[in-house]
GROMACS .gro file of C-alpha atoms in nm:
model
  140
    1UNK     CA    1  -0.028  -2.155  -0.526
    2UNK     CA    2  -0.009  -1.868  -0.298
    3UNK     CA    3   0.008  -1.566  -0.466
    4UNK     CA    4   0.233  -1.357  -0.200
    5UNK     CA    5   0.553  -1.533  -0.168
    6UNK     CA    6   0.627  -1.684   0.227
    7UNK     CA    7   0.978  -1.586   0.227
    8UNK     CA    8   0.832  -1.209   0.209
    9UNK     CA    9   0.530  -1.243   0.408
   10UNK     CA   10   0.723  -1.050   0.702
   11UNK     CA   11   0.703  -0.706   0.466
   12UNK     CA   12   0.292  -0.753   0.475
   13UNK     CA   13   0.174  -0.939   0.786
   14UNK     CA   14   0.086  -0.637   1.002
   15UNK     CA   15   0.024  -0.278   0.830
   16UNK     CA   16   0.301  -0.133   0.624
   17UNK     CA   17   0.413   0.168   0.427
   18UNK     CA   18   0.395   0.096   0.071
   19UNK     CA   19   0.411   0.283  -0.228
   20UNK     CA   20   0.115   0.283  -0.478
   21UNK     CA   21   0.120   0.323  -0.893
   22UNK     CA   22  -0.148   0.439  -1.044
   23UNK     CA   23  -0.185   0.571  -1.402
   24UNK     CA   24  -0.264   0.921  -1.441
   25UNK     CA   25  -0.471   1.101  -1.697
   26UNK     CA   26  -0.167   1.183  -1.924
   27UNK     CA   27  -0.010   0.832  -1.915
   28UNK     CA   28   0.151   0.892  -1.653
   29UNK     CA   29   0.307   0.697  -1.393
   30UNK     CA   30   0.205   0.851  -1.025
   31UNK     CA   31   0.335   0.709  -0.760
   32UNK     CA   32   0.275   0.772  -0.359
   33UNK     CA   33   0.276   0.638  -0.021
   34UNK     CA   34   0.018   0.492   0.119
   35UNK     CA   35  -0.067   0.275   0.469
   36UNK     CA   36  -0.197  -0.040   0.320
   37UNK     CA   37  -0.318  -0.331   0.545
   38UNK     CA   38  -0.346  -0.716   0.365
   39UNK     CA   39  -0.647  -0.886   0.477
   40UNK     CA   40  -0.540  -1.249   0.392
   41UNK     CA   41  -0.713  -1.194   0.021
   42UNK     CA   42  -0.726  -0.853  -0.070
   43UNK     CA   43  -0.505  -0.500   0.057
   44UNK     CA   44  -0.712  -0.199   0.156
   45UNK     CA   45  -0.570   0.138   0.188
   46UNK     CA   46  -0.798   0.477   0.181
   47UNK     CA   47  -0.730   0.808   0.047
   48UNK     CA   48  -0.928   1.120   0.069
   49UNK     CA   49  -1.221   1.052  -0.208
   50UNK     CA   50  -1.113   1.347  -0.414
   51UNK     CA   51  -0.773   1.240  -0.426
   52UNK     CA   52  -0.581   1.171  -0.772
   53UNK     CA   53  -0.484   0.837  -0.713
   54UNK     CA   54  -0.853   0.709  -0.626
   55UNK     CA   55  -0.954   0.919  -0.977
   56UNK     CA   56  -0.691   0.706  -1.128
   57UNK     CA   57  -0.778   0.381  -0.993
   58UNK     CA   58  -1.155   0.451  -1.094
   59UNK     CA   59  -1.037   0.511  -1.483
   60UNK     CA   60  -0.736   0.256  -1.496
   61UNK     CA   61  -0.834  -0.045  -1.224
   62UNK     CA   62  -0.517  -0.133  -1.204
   63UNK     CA   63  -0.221  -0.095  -0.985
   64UNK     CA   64   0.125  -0.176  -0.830
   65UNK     CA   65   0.234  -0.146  -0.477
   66UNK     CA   66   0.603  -0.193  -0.317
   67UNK     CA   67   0.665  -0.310   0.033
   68UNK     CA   68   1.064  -0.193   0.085
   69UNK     CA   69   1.229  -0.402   0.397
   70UNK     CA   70   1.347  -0.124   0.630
   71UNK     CA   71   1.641  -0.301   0.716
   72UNK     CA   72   1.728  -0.371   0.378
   73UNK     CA   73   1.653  -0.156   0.093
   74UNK     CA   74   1.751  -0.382  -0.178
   75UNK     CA   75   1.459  -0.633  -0.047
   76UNK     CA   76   1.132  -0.591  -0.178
   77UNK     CA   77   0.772  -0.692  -0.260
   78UNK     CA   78   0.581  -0.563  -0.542
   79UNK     CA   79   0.202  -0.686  -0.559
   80UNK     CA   80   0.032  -0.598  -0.916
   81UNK     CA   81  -0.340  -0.548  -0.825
   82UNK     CA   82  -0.701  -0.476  -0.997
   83UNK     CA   83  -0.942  -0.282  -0.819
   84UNK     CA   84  -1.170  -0.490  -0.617
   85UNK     CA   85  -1.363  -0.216  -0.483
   86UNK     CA   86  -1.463   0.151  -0.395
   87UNK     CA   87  -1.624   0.208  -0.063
   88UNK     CA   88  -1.667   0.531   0.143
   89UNK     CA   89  -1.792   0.332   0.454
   90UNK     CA   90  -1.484   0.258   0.681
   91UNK     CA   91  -1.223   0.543   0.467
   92UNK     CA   92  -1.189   0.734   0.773
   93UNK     CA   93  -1.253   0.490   1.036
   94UNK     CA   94  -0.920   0.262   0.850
   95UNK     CA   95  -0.734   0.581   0.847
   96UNK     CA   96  -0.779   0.673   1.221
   97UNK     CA   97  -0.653   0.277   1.281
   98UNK     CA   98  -0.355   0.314   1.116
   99UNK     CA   99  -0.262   0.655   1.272
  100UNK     CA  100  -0.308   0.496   1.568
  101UNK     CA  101  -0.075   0.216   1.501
  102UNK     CA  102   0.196   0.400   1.293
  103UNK     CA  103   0.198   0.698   1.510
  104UNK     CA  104   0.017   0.647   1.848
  105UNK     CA  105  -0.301   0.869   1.816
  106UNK     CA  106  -0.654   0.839   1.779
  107UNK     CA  107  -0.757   1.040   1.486
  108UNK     CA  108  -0.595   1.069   1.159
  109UNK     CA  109  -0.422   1.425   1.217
  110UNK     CA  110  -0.381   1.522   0.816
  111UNK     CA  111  -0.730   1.510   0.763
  112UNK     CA  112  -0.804   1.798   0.491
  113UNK     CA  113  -1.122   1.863   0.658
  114UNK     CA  114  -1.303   1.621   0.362
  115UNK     CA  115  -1.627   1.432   0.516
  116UNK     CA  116  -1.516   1.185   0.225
  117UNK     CA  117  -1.238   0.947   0.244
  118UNK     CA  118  -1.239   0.563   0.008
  119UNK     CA  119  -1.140   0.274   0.121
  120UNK     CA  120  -0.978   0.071  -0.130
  121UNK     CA  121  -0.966  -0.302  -0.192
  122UNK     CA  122  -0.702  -0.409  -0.403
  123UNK     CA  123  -0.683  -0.802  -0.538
  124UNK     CA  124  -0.328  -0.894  -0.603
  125UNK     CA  125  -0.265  -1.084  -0.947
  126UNK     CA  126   0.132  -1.102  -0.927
  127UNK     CA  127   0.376  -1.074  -0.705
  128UNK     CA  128   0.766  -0.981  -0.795
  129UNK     CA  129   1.052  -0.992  -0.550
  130UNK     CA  130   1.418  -0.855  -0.518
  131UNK     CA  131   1.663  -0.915  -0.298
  132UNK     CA  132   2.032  -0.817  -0.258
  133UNK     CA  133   2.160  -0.919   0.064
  134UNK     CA  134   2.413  -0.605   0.059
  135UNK     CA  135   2.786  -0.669   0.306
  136UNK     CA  136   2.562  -0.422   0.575
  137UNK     CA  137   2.204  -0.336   0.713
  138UNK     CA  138   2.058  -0.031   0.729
  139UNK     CA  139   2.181   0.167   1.071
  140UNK     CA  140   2.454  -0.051   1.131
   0.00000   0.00000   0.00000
């Protein structure tokens, strides 16, 4: 059985925004966006190596993300994931390919300046879904 429901396949089949959880050092709940990309088996996103949430993931391999449907808020995918892997090969290189596809350029243009950036592999374990089909759509 397919772990990613088909009837929200549309919120993951080409590189999306999605939200990531990670637990902080506290106990704490962090959550931030992130440009994650599935793969067919796994979802990658990268972060700058430093960053907290790729200190989280390395202490607590374990991790949600939400996929929101733009057009309707009260649609959505969560995956729960464990950490597949840590890789600094290919951090920057997936980062430049989704600034190109989310926002037309060639290079990443919020790079810190870091020469280190992780790519992430996430295996999802669960998926949960929501949907409220609301009386209107978003911009209408």
């Amino acid at each position: 059985m397919p772990i990613i429901p088909s009837a929200y396949s549309d919120l993951i089949v080409k590189p999306a925004v999605a939200v990531i959880g990670t637990l902080g050092r506290s106990g704490a709940l962090e959550l931030s966006p992130v440009w994650a990309e599935y793969t067919g088996s796994f979802f990658k996103f990268a972060s700058e190596s430093e960053a907290a949430k790729i200190a989280n993931l390395s202490a607590y391999p374990v991790s949600s993300l939400c996929f929101v449907d733009p057009l309707n808020p009260y649609r959505y995918l969560e995956i729960r994931a464990q950490v597949e892997s840590f890789s600094e090969a290919g951090g920057r290189a997936f980062l430049d390919r989704m600034a190109q596809h989310f926002w037309g350029v060639t290079e990443y243009p919020h790079a810190s300046g870091s020469p280190h950036y992780t790519l992430v592999l996430l295996r999802p374990t669960r998926a949960i879904t929501f949907n409220f089909d609301p009386p209107y759509r978003v911009g209408e």
